Short mmCIF file of C-alpha atoms in Angstrom, two decimals:
data_model
loop_
_atom_site.label_atom_id
_atom_site.label_comp_id
_atom_site.label_asym_id
_atom_site.label_seq_id
_atom_site.Cartn_x
_atom_site.Cartn_y
_atom_site.Cartn_z
CA MET A 14 -0.14 0.10 0.06
CA THR A 15 3.00 2.18 -0.88
CA SER A 16 1.76 5.77 -2.07
CA PRO A 17 2.22 6.78 -5.51
CA LYS A 18 4.88 8.87 -6.62
CA PHE A 19 3.81 10.39 -9.87
CA ASN A 20 1.80 12.87 -8.08
CA SER A 21 2.70 16.28 -6.47
CA PRO A 22 3.01 16.30 -2.68
CA LYS A 23 -0.36 18.64 -2.33
CA SER A 24 -2.35 15.54 -3.87
CA GLN A 25 -0.79 13.31 -0.89
CA LEU A 26 -1.17 12.75 2.70
CA PRO A 27 1.89 14.63 4.28
CA ASN A 28 4.37 11.92 5.53
CA TRP A 29 4.38 12.66 9.05
CA ILE A 30 0.71 11.95 8.99
CA ILE A 31 1.28 8.50 7.33
CA TRP A 32 3.84 7.72 9.97
CA ILE A 33 1.15 8.34 12.78
CA ILE A 34 -1.34 6.06 11.05
CA LEU A 35 1.49 3.31 11.16
CA GLY A 36 2.15 4.08 14.85
CA LEU A 37 -1.21 4.05 16.04
CA CYS A 38 -1.69 0.87 14.36
CA ILE A 39 1.57 -0.76 15.21
CA LEU A 40 1.51 0.39 19.05
CA PRO A 41 -1.12 -2.07 20.72
CA ILE A 42 0.25 -4.79 19.80
CA ILE A 43 3.62 -3.77 21.16
CA LEU A 44 1.89 -2.52 24.34
CA LEU A 45 -0.10 -6.49 24.24
CA LEU A 46 2.90 -7.73 23.72
CA SER A 47 4.50 -5.75 26.59
CA GLY A 48 1.79 -7.21 28.81
CA VAL A 49 -0.47 -4.00 28.94
CA ASN A 50 -4.25 -5.54 29.26
CA PHE A 51 -6.76 -3.75 26.70
CA SER A 52 -9.31 -6.57 27.96
CA SER A 53 -12.49 -5.30 29.72
CA PRO A 54 -14.29 -8.06 31.71
CA PRO A 55 -17.28 -10.12 30.39
CA LEU A 56 -20.79 -8.86 31.17
CA GLY A 57 -22.08 -10.20 34.13
CA ASN A 58 -18.68 -11.70 35.78
CA GLU A 59 -18.57 -9.18 38.60
CA LEU A 60 -21.96 -9.72 39.61
CA GLU A 61 -21.79 -13.73 40.02
CA HIS A 62 -21.94 -13.52 43.96
CA SER A 63 -24.21 -10.08 44.21
CA GLY A 64 -26.15 -11.83 47.02
CA LEU A 65 -22.76 -11.79 49.16
CA MET A 66 -22.25 -8.09 48.30
CA SER A 67 -23.07 -5.07 50.41
CA ALA A 68 -25.02 -1.74 48.41
CA ASN A 69 -21.61 -0.15 47.55
CA SER A 70 -19.75 -3.46 46.66
CA TYR A 71 -22.63 -4.01 44.22
CA GLN A 72 -22.84 -0.79 42.74
CA GLU A 73 -19.16 -1.26 42.14
CA ALA A 74 -19.27 -4.58 40.66
CA VAL A 75 -22.10 -3.20 38.37
CA PHE A 76 -20.07 -0.60 36.91
CA GLN A 77 -17.05 -2.68 36.58
CA SER A 78 -19.32 -5.54 34.34
CA LEU A 79 -20.71 -3.06 31.94
CA ALA A 80 -16.94 -1.25 31.53
CA GLY A 81 -16.71 -3.22 28.35
CA ALA A 82 -20.05 -2.31 27.20
CA PHE A 83 -19.26 1.31 28.11
CA THR A 84 -15.97 1.47 26.15
CA HIS A 85 -17.16 -0.32 23.19
CA PHE A 86 -20.23 1.60 22.87
CA MET A 87 -18.01 4.75 23.12
CA LEU A 88 -15.62 3.57 20.27
CA GLU A 89 -18.86 2.98 17.97
CA TRP A 90 -20.22 6.15 18.40
CA SER A 91 -16.79 7.42 17.93
CA ALA A 92 -16.65 6.08 14.58
CA VAL A 93 -20.13 6.72 13.50
CA ALA A 94 -19.47 10.69 14.29
CA VAL A 95 -16.57 10.39 12.15
CA ALA A 96 -18.40 9.02 9.38
CA PHE A 97 -21.07 11.49 9.66
CA ALA A 98 -18.31 14.49 9.66
CA THR A 99 -16.20 13.28 6.53
CA ALA A 100 -19.96 12.80 4.82
CA ILE A 101 -20.64 16.51 5.75
CA LEU A 102 -17.34 17.33 4.62
CA ALA A 103 -17.54 15.79 1.76
CA PHE A 104 -20.77 17.34 0.19
CA ILE A 105 -19.10 20.60 1.37
CA GLN A 106 -16.26 20.01 -1.38
CA PHE A 107 -18.60 18.63 -3.57
CA ARG A 108 -20.41 22.23 -3.66
CA ILE A 109 -17.12 24.04 -4.16
CA THR A 110 -15.23 21.72 -6.85
CA GLY A 111 -18.07 19.88 -8.45
CA ASN A 112 -16.23 16.56 -8.22
CA LEU A 113 -18.76 13.80 -8.31
CA ALA A 114 -16.72 11.09 -6.78
CA THR A 115 -16.28 12.92 -3.31
CA PRO A 116 -19.85 12.74 -2.18
CA ILE A 117 -20.66 9.38 -3.21
CA ILE A 118 -17.81 8.16 -1.29
CA GLY A 119 -18.44 10.22 1.19
CA MET A 120 -21.87 8.46 1.70
CA ALA A 121 -20.56 4.95 1.44
CA LEU A 122 -18.54 5.91 4.50
CA LEU A 123 -21.63 7.12 6.28
CA CYS A 124 -23.83 4.20 5.17
CA ALA A 125 -20.90 2.12 6.85
CA GLY A 126 -21.35 4.21 10.03
CA PHE A 127 -25.02 3.71 9.89
CA MET A 128 -24.40 -0.26 10.00
CA ASP A 129 -21.51 0.45 12.80
CA ALA A 130 -24.73 2.23 14.80
CA PHE A 131 -26.61 -0.44 13.99
CA HIS A 132 -24.09 -3.07 15.73
CA ALA A 133 -23.38 -0.73 18.70
CA LEU A 134 -27.29 -0.45 19.50
CA ALA A 135 -27.39 -4.18 18.78
CA SER A 136 -24.80 -4.43 21.44
CA THR A 137 -26.45 -2.55 24.00
CA GLN A 138 -29.71 -4.22 23.18
CA LEU A 139 -31.71 -1.01 22.32
CA ILE A 140 -31.96 -3.06 19.03
CA LYS A 141 -34.24 -6.32 19.59
CA SER A 142 -33.94 -9.21 17.44
CA VAL A 143 -36.36 -11.96 16.84
CA ALA A 144 -33.09 -14.47 17.33
CA ASP A 145 -30.90 -14.93 20.29
CA ASN A 146 -28.68 -12.30 21.21
CA GLU A 147 -25.96 -14.43 21.61
CA ASN A 148 -25.56 -14.71 17.74
CA PHE A 149 -27.33 -11.54 16.68
CA ILE A 150 -24.87 -9.02 18.71
CA PRO A 151 -21.53 -10.53 17.10
CA LEU A 152 -23.38 -11.17 13.58
CA THR A 153 -24.22 -7.31 13.68
CA TRP A 154 -20.30 -6.86 13.87
CA ALA A 155 -19.59 -8.96 10.72
CA VAL A 156 -22.32 -7.95 8.89
CA SER A 157 -21.19 -4.39 9.21
CA ARG A 158 -17.71 -5.29 8.30
CA MET A 159 -19.06 -7.36 5.35
CA PHE A 160 -21.13 -4.33 4.70
CA ASN A 161 -18.29 -1.44 5.18
CA ALA A 162 -16.11 -3.50 2.87
CA LEU A 163 -18.51 -4.35 -0.17
CA ILE A 164 -20.19 -0.60 -0.02
CA LEU A 165 -16.84 0.62 -0.57
CA LEU A 166 -15.88 -1.95 -2.78
CA ALA A 167 -19.23 -1.31 -5.19
CA VAL A 168 -19.22 2.74 -5.12
CA THR A 169 -15.62 2.65 -6.08
CA LEU A 170 -16.02 0.68 -8.91
CA PHE A 171 -19.00 2.20 -9.66
CA ILE A 172 -17.13 5.98 -10.05
CA LEU A 173 -14.38 4.27 -11.67
CA ILE A 174 -16.31 2.66 -14.53
CA ARG A 175 -19.57 4.68 -14.68
CA ILE A 176 -18.58 8.34 -13.69
CA LYS A 177 -16.74 10.53 -16.19
CA PRO A 178 -14.76 13.15 -14.37
CA THR A 179 -16.48 16.00 -15.92
CA GLY A 180 -19.84 16.14 -17.49
CA ASN A 181 -23.59 18.00 -17.09
CA LEU A 182 -23.78 19.75 -13.33
CA ARG A 183 -27.53 18.89 -13.48
CA LYS A 184 -27.18 15.43 -14.10
CA ARG A 185 -24.06 15.27 -11.54
CA HIS A 186 -26.66 16.25 -8.92
CA ASN A 187 -28.76 13.82 -9.73
CA THR A 188 -26.48 11.23 -9.95
CA VAL A 189 -25.42 11.97 -6.39
CA VAL A 190 -28.87 11.98 -5.25
CA ILE A 191 -30.02 8.68 -6.54
CA THR A 192 -26.37 7.01 -5.52
CA ASN A 193 -27.06 8.29 -1.88
CA ILE A 194 -30.96 7.34 -1.88
CA ILE A 195 -29.75 3.72 -2.97
CA LEU A 196 -27.23 3.32 -0.35
CA LEU A 197 -29.53 4.37 2.53
CA LEU A 198 -32.20 1.87 1.38
CA ILE A 199 -29.63 -1.11 1.12
CA SER A 200 -28.50 -0.03 4.69
CA TYR A 201 -31.89 -0.19 5.77
CA ILE A 202 -32.87 -3.40 4.30
CA VAL A 203 -29.75 -4.82 5.93
CA VAL A 204 -30.72 -3.53 9.38
CA ARG A 205 -34.05 -4.90 8.77
CA LEU A 206 -33.34 -8.55 7.27
CA CYS A 207 -30.71 -8.96 10.51
CA ALA A 208 -33.25 -7.81 12.88
CA ARG A 209 -36.40 -9.96 11.31
CA SER A 210 -34.23 -13.29 10.66
CA GLU A 211 -35.11 -16.09 13.23
CA ASN A 212 -32.23 -18.24 12.71
CA LEU A 213 -28.96 -16.39 12.55
CA PRO A 214 -25.58 -18.49 12.25
CA SER A 215 -22.86 -18.53 14.58
CA THR A 216 -19.93 -16.09 14.12
CA MET A 217 -17.31 -16.88 16.86
CA PHE A 218 -15.19 -19.97 17.22
CA PRO A 219 -13.33 -19.34 20.60
CA GLU A 220 -11.42 -22.91 19.81
CA ASP A 221 -10.14 -22.71 16.17
CA ILE A 222 -7.33 -20.88 14.35
CA ILE A 223 -9.98 -18.38 13.07
CA THR A 224 -11.97 -17.32 15.57
CA ARG A 225 -14.28 -15.10 13.30
CA PRO A 226 -14.13 -16.53 10.04
CA TYR A 227 -16.78 -14.16 8.69
CA ASP A 228 -14.02 -11.48 9.33
CA VAL A 229 -11.82 -12.95 6.91
CA VAL A 230 -14.08 -11.99 3.80
CA PRO A 231 -13.94 -8.32 4.69
CA LEU A 232 -10.24 -8.88 5.23
CA LEU A 233 -9.47 -9.94 1.61
CA LEU A 234 -11.64 -7.58 0.35
CA PHE A 235 -9.78 -4.51 2.48
CA ILE A 236 -6.64 -6.37 1.04
CA ILE A 237 -8.12 -5.93 -2.71
CA LEU A 238 -9.09 -2.37 -2.00
CA GLY A 239 -6.00 -1.28 -0.60
CA LEU A 240 -3.87 -2.55 -3.52
CA VAL A 241 -5.57 -2.43 -6.65
CA ILE A 242 -9.09 -0.33 -6.27
CA PHE A 243 -7.76 2.79 -4.30
CA PRO A 244 -4.67 3.28 -6.06
CA ARG A 245 -6.57 3.23 -9.78
CA PHE A 246 -9.13 5.75 -7.71
CA TYR A 247 -6.54 7.76 -6.71
CA ARG A 248 -4.73 7.96 -9.93
CA ARG A 249 -7.86 9.19 -11.22
CA GLU A 250 -8.61 11.57 -8.85
CA ARG A 251 -5.63 12.80 -7.52
CA ASN A 252 -6.61 14.31 -4.38
CA VAL A 253 -5.45 14.06 -0.89
CA PHE A 254 -8.77 12.24 0.33
CA SER A 255 -8.36 9.65 -2.39
CA HIS A 256 -4.72 9.22 -1.05
CA ALA A 257 -6.13 9.07 2.24
CA LEU A 258 -8.39 5.97 1.40
CA ILE A 259 -5.33 3.95 0.33
CA TRP A 260 -3.75 4.37 3.77
CA SER A 261 -6.77 4.12 5.51
CA MET A 262 -6.96 0.05 4.82
CA VAL A 263 -3.79 -0.10 7.12
CA PRO A 264 -6.18 0.28 10.51
CA ALA A 265 -9.13 -1.65 8.24
CA VAL A 266 -6.95 -4.76 7.58
CA ALA A 267 -5.24 -4.23 11.15
CA THR A 268 -8.70 -4.50 12.68
CA GLN A 269 -9.71 -7.35 10.62
CA LEU A 270 -6.96 -9.32 11.56
CA HIS A 271 -7.54 -8.82 15.49
CA MET A 272 -11.19 -9.88 14.97
CA SER A 273 -10.25 -12.90 12.78
CA PHE A 274 -7.48 -14.43 14.66
CA GLY A 275 -7.57 -12.73 18.01
CA SER A 276 -11.00 -11.95 19.50
CA ALA A 277 -12.37 -15.10 20.95
CA ARG A 278 -15.07 -13.19 23.31
CA LEU A 279 -16.90 -10.07 23.66
CA PHE A 280 -14.67 -7.25 25.30
CA ASP A 281 -11.35 -9.30 25.09
CA ALA A 282 -8.02 -7.42 24.29
CA HIS A 283 -8.22 -7.83 20.39
CA PHE A 284 -11.88 -6.89 20.38
CA ASN A 285 -11.26 -3.63 21.87
CA ILE A 286 -7.86 -3.10 19.83
CA GLY A 287 -9.85 -4.18 16.59
CA HIS A 288 -12.93 -1.50 17.51
CA TYR A 289 -10.44 0.98 18.60
CA LEU A 290 -8.45 0.54 15.08
CA LYS A 291 -11.69 1.01 13.54
CA VAL A 292 -11.97 4.51 14.53
CA ILE A 293 -8.90 5.30 13.02
CA PHE A 294 -9.98 3.43 9.60
CA TYR A 295 -12.35 6.36 9.73
CA LEU A 296 -10.44 9.35 11.06
CA VAL A 297 -7.74 8.65 8.09
CA PRO A 298 -10.48 9.78 5.41
CA PHE A 299 -11.91 12.45 7.64
CA THR A 300 -8.52 14.08 7.56
CA GLY A 301 -7.59 13.97 4.04
CA MET A 302 -11.17 15.07 3.21
CA LEU A 303 -9.93 17.86 5.82
CA ILE A 304 -6.58 18.52 4.33
CA ASP A 305 -8.48 18.67 0.51
CA TYR A 306 -11.08 21.24 2.06
CA LEU A 307 -8.19 24.07 3.94
CA ILE A 308 -6.15 23.19 0.39
CA THR A 309 -9.36 24.21 -1.67
CA TYR A 310 -9.76 27.27 0.66
CA ARG A 311 -6.18 28.55 0.24
CA GLU A 312 -6.29 28.03 -3.29
CA GLU A 313 -9.54 30.02 -3.70
CA LYS A 314 -8.31 32.44 -1.26
CA LYS A 315 -5.37 32.85 -3.43
CA ARG A 316 -7.18 32.92 -6.47
CA LEU A 317 -9.67 35.95 -5.16
CA ALA A 318 -6.82 37.80 -4.63
CA LEU A 319 -5.06 37.42 -8.09
CA LEU A 320 -8.75 38.11 -9.27
CA ALA A 321 -9.03 41.61 -7.31
CA VAL A 322 -5.63 42.63 -8.65
CA ALA A 323 -6.44 42.00 -11.97
CA HIS A 324 -9.80 43.66 -11.33
CA ARG A 325 -8.25 46.84 -10.20
CA GLU A 326 -5.77 46.60 -13.16
CA LEU A 327 -8.11 46.21 -15.36
CA GLU A 328 -10.49 49.25 -13.88
CA ARG A 329 -6.97 51.42 -14.64
CA LYS A 330 -6.37 50.34 -18.07
CA ASN A 331 -10.39 51.02 -18.89
CA LYS A 332 -10.06 54.46 -17.15
CA GLU A 333 -6.77 55.01 -19.48
CA LEU A 334 -8.41 53.97 -22.23
CA GLU A 335 -11.63 56.00 -21.79
CA GLN A 336 -9.56 58.84 -21.10
CA PHE A 337 -7.66 58.54 -24.22
CA VAL A 338 -10.85 57.82 -26.09
CA TYR A 339 -12.21 61.14 -24.77
CA ILE A 340 -9.15 63.30 -25.19
CA ALA A 341 -8.45 62.25 -29.00
CA SER A 342 -11.90 62.18 -29.86
CA HIS A 343 -12.18 65.67 -28.15
CA ASP A 344 -9.07 66.82 -30.18
CA LEU A 345 -9.90 65.60 -32.73
CA GLN A 346 -13.02 67.63 -33.23
CA GLU A 347 -11.23 71.10 -33.26
CA PRO A 348 -9.27 70.51 -36.50
CA LEU A 349 -12.43 68.41 -38.30
CA ARG A 350 -14.46 71.47 -37.66
CA THR A 351 -12.19 73.99 -39.18
CA VAL A 352 -11.86 71.47 -42.16
CA MET A 353 -15.70 71.38 -42.58
CA ASN A 354 -16.09 75.29 -41.72
CA PHE A 355 -13.59 76.50 -44.56
CA THR A 356 -14.85 73.48 -47.17
CA GLU A 357 -18.44 75.01 -46.40
CA LEU A 358 -17.28 78.30 -47.09
CA LEU A 359 -15.10 77.21 -49.93
CA HIS A 360 -18.38 76.10 -51.53
CA GLN A 361 -20.22 78.91 -50.78
CA ASP A 362 -18.06 81.56 -52.49
CA TYR A 363 -16.01 79.30 -55.19
CA GLY A 364 -18.63 76.59 -56.01
CA GLU A 365 -19.86 78.52 -59.11
CA ARG A 366 -16.46 79.16 -60.54
CA LEU A 367 -15.36 75.23 -60.20
CA ASP A 368 -16.38 73.06 -62.63
CA ASP A 369 -18.29 69.54 -62.11
CA THR A 370 -15.35 67.55 -61.25
CA ALA A 371 -14.03 69.88 -58.50
CA ASN A 372 -17.66 70.26 -56.95
CA THR A 373 -17.68 66.32 -56.83
CA TYR A 374 -14.59 66.64 -54.93
CA MET A 375 -15.69 68.79 -52.60
CA ASN A 376 -18.96 67.22 -52.29
CA PHE A 377 -16.65 63.84 -51.24
CA ILE A 378 -14.52 65.99 -48.58
CA GLN A 379 -18.13 67.25 -47.16
CA LYS A 380 -19.58 63.77 -47.11
CA ALA A 381 -16.12 62.40 -45.86
CA SER A 382 -15.82 65.10 -42.94
CA SER A 383 -19.62 64.34 -41.71
CA ARG A 384 -18.80 61.00 -41.40
CA MET A 385 -15.43 61.58 -39.45
CA SER A 386 -17.47 63.86 -37.49
CA ALA A 387 -20.35 61.06 -36.66
CA LEU A 388 -17.70 58.55 -35.89
CA ILE A 389 -15.82 60.56 -33.36
CA LYS A 390 -19.31 61.78 -31.94
CA GLY A 391 -19.96 58.01 -31.69
CA LEU A 392 -16.53 57.39 -29.64
CA LEU A 393 -17.30 59.98 -27.48
CA ASP A 394 -20.60 58.82 -26.84
CA TYR A 395 -18.98 54.98 -26.63
CA SER A 396 -16.61 56.52 -24.10
CA ARG A 397 -19.19 57.94 -21.71
CA ILE A 398 -21.13 55.13 -21.32
CA GLY A 399 -21.58 53.92 -17.38
CA ALA A 400 -20.32 57.31 -16.49
CA ALA A 401 -23.83 57.47 -14.29
CA LYS A 402 -22.92 55.99 -11.07
CA LYS A 403 -26.29 55.02 -9.81
CA ARG A 404 -29.62 53.68 -11.44
CA LYS A 405 -32.99 54.72 -11.12
CA THR A 406 -36.41 53.32 -11.65
CA VAL A 407 -37.39 54.70 -14.97
CA ASN A 408 -41.32 53.83 -16.72
CA LEU A 409 -39.85 52.34 -20.01
CA THR A 410 -43.02 53.37 -21.79
CA THR A 411 -42.58 56.86 -20.85
CA LEU A 412 -38.61 56.78 -21.94
CA ILE A 413 -39.41 55.17 -25.24
CA ASN A 414 -42.23 57.45 -25.91
CA SER A 415 -39.71 60.30 -25.79
CA VAL A 416 -37.34 58.62 -28.08
CA ILE A 417 -40.08 57.92 -30.85
CA GLU A 418 -40.76 61.78 -30.26
CA ASP A 419 -37.32 62.50 -30.81
CA LEU A 420 -37.52 60.47 -33.73
CA ASN A 421 -40.41 61.93 -35.32
CA ALA A 422 -39.08 63.58 -38.25
CA SER A 423 -37.96 60.00 -39.45
CA ILE A 424 -40.69 58.78 -38.91
CA LYS A 425 -42.93 60.95 -40.79
CA GLU A 426 -40.13 61.04 -44.26
CA THR A 427 -40.60 56.93 -44.21
CA GLY A 428 -44.34 56.40 -42.97
CA ALA A 429 -42.82 54.18 -39.99
CA VAL A 430 -45.35 52.86 -37.73
CA ILE A 431 -44.43 52.10 -34.56
CA GLU A 432 -46.65 49.83 -31.92
CA LEU A 433 -45.49 50.18 -28.37
CA SER A 434 -47.19 47.76 -25.32
CA GLN A 435 -47.04 48.40 -22.14
CA MET A 436 -43.49 48.56 -20.66
CA PRO A 437 -42.81 48.02 -16.56
CA SER A 438 -40.85 50.39 -14.71
CA LEU A 439 -37.02 49.39 -13.75
CA PRO A 440 -33.99 50.22 -11.98
CA VAL A 441 -31.80 51.26 -14.70
CA PHE A 442 -29.12 53.72 -16.34
CA GLU A 443 -31.58 56.11 -17.93
CA THR A 444 -29.38 58.05 -19.95
CA GLU A 445 -27.59 54.75 -21.41
CA LEU A 446 -30.91 53.03 -21.91
CA ARG A 447 -32.24 55.72 -23.61
CA LEU A 448 -29.45 55.67 -26.02
CA LEU A 449 -29.78 51.96 -26.59
CA PHE A 450 -33.65 52.51 -27.66
CA GLN A 451 -32.89 55.47 -29.89
CA ASN A 452 -29.87 53.54 -31.44
CA LEU A 453 -32.33 50.35 -32.00
CA LEU A 454 -35.44 51.95 -33.46
CA THR A 455 -33.15 54.07 -35.59
CA ASN A 456 -31.94 51.11 -37.14
CA ALA A 457 -35.26 49.67 -37.51
CA ILE A 458 -36.46 52.89 -39.51
CA LYS A 459 -32.95 53.13 -41.74
CA PHE A 460 -32.48 49.11 -42.77
CA ARG A 461 -35.98 48.92 -43.95
CA LYS A 462 -37.12 47.48 -47.47
CA LYS A 463 -37.37 49.82 -50.60
CA ASP A 464 -41.07 51.15 -51.05
CA ILE A 465 -42.15 49.28 -47.66
CA PRO A 466 -43.03 51.65 -44.75
CA PRO A 467 -41.15 50.23 -41.55
CA HIS A 468 -43.40 48.75 -39.16
CA ILE A 469 -42.01 48.12 -35.63
CA ARG A 470 -43.49 46.44 -32.94
CA ILE A 471 -42.30 46.68 -29.03
CA ASN A 472 -43.04 44.46 -26.08
CA SER A 473 -41.93 42.87 -23.07
CA ARG A 474 -42.15 39.97 -21.18
CA GLU A 475 -40.72 38.50 -18.16
CA LYS A 476 -38.26 35.37 -17.82
CA ASP A 477 -37.37 33.86 -14.53
CA ASP A 478 -35.74 36.95 -12.86
CA SER A 479 -35.53 39.38 -15.79
CA VAL A 480 -37.37 41.30 -18.23
CA VAL A 481 -36.96 40.78 -21.86
CA ILE A 482 -38.05 43.83 -24.30
CA THR A 483 -38.29 42.64 -27.84
CA ILE A 484 -38.08 45.22 -30.81
CA SER A 485 -39.28 43.52 -34.08
CA ASP A 486 -39.30 45.03 -37.51
CA ASN A 487 -40.14 44.23 -40.87
CA GLY A 488 -36.94 45.30 -42.52
CA ILE A 489 -34.21 43.82 -44.40
CA GLY A 490 -33.56 41.37 -42.27
CA ILE A 491 -29.49 40.01 -41.05
CA ALA A 492 -27.97 36.95 -42.55
CA LYS A 493 -27.22 34.16 -39.55
CA GLU A 494 -23.42 34.41 -40.14
CA HIS A 495 -23.51 38.31 -39.72
CA GLN A 496 -25.84 38.09 -36.76
CA GLU A 497 -22.48 37.53 -33.77
CA LYS A 498 -20.37 40.13 -35.86
CA ILE A 499 -22.86 43.27 -35.75
CA PHE A 500 -22.39 44.24 -31.86
CA SER A 501 -18.95 44.79 -32.62
CA ILE A 502 -17.51 48.32 -32.86
CA PHE A 503 -17.07 49.72 -36.75
CA LYS A 504 -18.44 46.65 -37.89
CA ARG A 505 -20.80 47.44 -40.74
CA LEU A 506 -22.84 44.84 -43.16
CA HIS A 507 -23.10 48.02 -45.65
CA GLY A 508 -21.52 50.31 -47.74
CA ASN A 509 -21.72 53.58 -46.75
CA ASP A 510 -23.27 54.49 -50.17
CA GLU A 511 -25.91 52.29 -49.77
CA ILE A 512 -26.59 52.98 -46.17
CA GLU A 513 -25.28 55.65 -44.39
CA GLY A 514 -24.15 54.73 -40.70
CA THR A 515 -20.96 54.56 -38.32
CA GLY A 516 -20.89 50.85 -37.32
CA ILE A 517 -20.96 52.26 -33.57
CA GLY A 518 -24.63 51.82 -32.55
CA LEU A 519 -24.75 48.22 -31.83
CA ALA A 520 -21.64 48.24 -30.10
CA HIS A 521 -22.95 50.81 -27.82
CA CYS A 522 -25.84 48.60 -27.40
CA GLN A 523 -24.10 45.78 -26.26
CA LYS A 524 -21.95 47.91 -23.94
CA ILE A 525 -25.06 49.21 -22.35
CA MET A 526 -26.50 45.71 -21.67
CA ASN A 527 -23.12 44.89 -20.29
CA LEU A 528 -23.15 47.56 -17.70
CA HIS A 529 -26.90 46.61 -16.49
CA GLY A 530 -25.60 42.91 -16.27
CA GLY A 531 -27.94 41.65 -19.11
CA GLN A 532 -27.84 40.64 -22.93
CA ILE A 533 -28.56 41.59 -26.11
CA TRP A 534 -28.90 38.90 -28.95
CA VAL A 535 -30.77 39.63 -32.70
CA THR A 536 -33.30 36.35 -34.35
CA SER A 537 -33.38 37.44 -37.83
CA GLU A 538 -33.65 35.82 -41.48
CA LYS A 539 -32.14 38.15 -44.70
CA GLY A 540 -35.23 39.46 -45.98
CA GLN A 541 -37.58 38.55 -43.03
CA GLY A 542 -36.92 41.28 -40.72
CA SER A 543 -35.28 41.29 -37.52
CA SER A 544 -35.99 41.02 -33.74
CA PHE A 545 -33.82 42.55 -30.91
CA ASN A 546 -33.83 41.27 -27.77
CA ILE A 547 -32.67 43.01 -24.72
CA LEU A 548 -32.84 40.93 -21.07
CA ILE A 549 -32.48 43.17 -17.83
CA PRO A 550 -31.81 41.50 -14.87
CA LEU A 551 -34.15 42.70 -12.11
CA ASN A 552 -32.21 41.91 -9.75
CA HIS A 553 -28.60 43.89 -9.58
CA ASP A 554 -25.49 44.03 -7.54
CA GLU A 555 -25.12 47.32 -6.15
CA GLU A 556 -21.38 46.82 -5.38
CA SER A 557 -20.56 46.75 -8.90
CA GLU A 558 -22.42 50.28 -9.47
#
């Protein structure tokens, strides 16, 4: 059961813990050979002459007689408590990492702990059996050990054969739930059968070399798990928990050796040592799970710190970029305005003296200057998006109606019809959202079919914790291969000779929806009109503002 050497120390139990495990397993046998007595008196031995005892002596004899039962009960419930704690950590780890194997193995250990609890309750006769307790109590031990070995073998093979390391998160949750329900049902059925069976076999043979033959099968299974199955599981998972499972087989095998070849009666030395080693068996995976949890916590803390640094750096870069865009655009306005003004003066004062070719060139200069002015304005608007620090609740019906009024000249010129359904009131960045609707409605009017007036419908619907607003038109549509590209800055599908524009409008819309923590997408077919959908979350993070 040597640990694999191909992995990093982070995925293995520390060497000092491994030495402690080995020491805890070897120490009892050394002390036993040195003369230390680990046995407890059999139940009832101290009470054989109770009739001749005083009241105080009788009370002391009762406590001495029950010492073995008390010791056994404490050891069993210690094992159950550790199994329960391991299962809880396993589910916490699953929530953090999504590792499907962890909760399944954790639940298998918990179910094994339930079987140990069944044995503990049977030994104190809190669980009654229809069969004789002389056979029922030792049998519950044998059943719990067999169940422990078999369930670990079964779930580990199931994980290795059937479960992929990655997959759909919902399916992985369902797999965990279904597997855990099956394990709990199996545990209950085994307990029920043992308690209801009238004829139970003898499990203890004090005179034979193998005093408890029913413990030999779990012994062999634990050896197979430690030498074959768990090393394969570790090579797949490569974490401390899976490495700890390998080393947990050392106390598991030691337990079975003490019980199979040493224990001849209840509460003898090998019996008590075996139960003590079983607690160690549960503690080893718990330790591995705890170390994994601490490693995950530290790595998550480190990732969050790096993310915070990257976030601050990104904010700084964004501010620098926005400042650069603003300054560059602002500084470009002045020379461009000079070009436009002098071109206009030149056209007014000397237009009649110029020939047709010169006037054509002059016209090109004026159009290019106007286009450059529109581009610079678009860049300035783009850099200003998000300048407002606070949202406010805005009635979208009122907001969109005011945008429609601003576009009244274009609407009359094209004969556009706009149908506006009742809109909700939402907490939004008003200036930015106004710009978004202005861009989308302008595009719906601009990209119309020839000789067909634009028909635009605006409606909204709730979807989960969000509102989806759809702006549909009967325009020229957008081919599917271009639908992802149109939200990139300066991306145009038509030449400026066909339809004027800057290629910034939809980039504005994308940035505005990012600001709101929402989404924007289009559904369209070429020649069939377009539907632009914007999704605005009803819940938003105040910290992000």
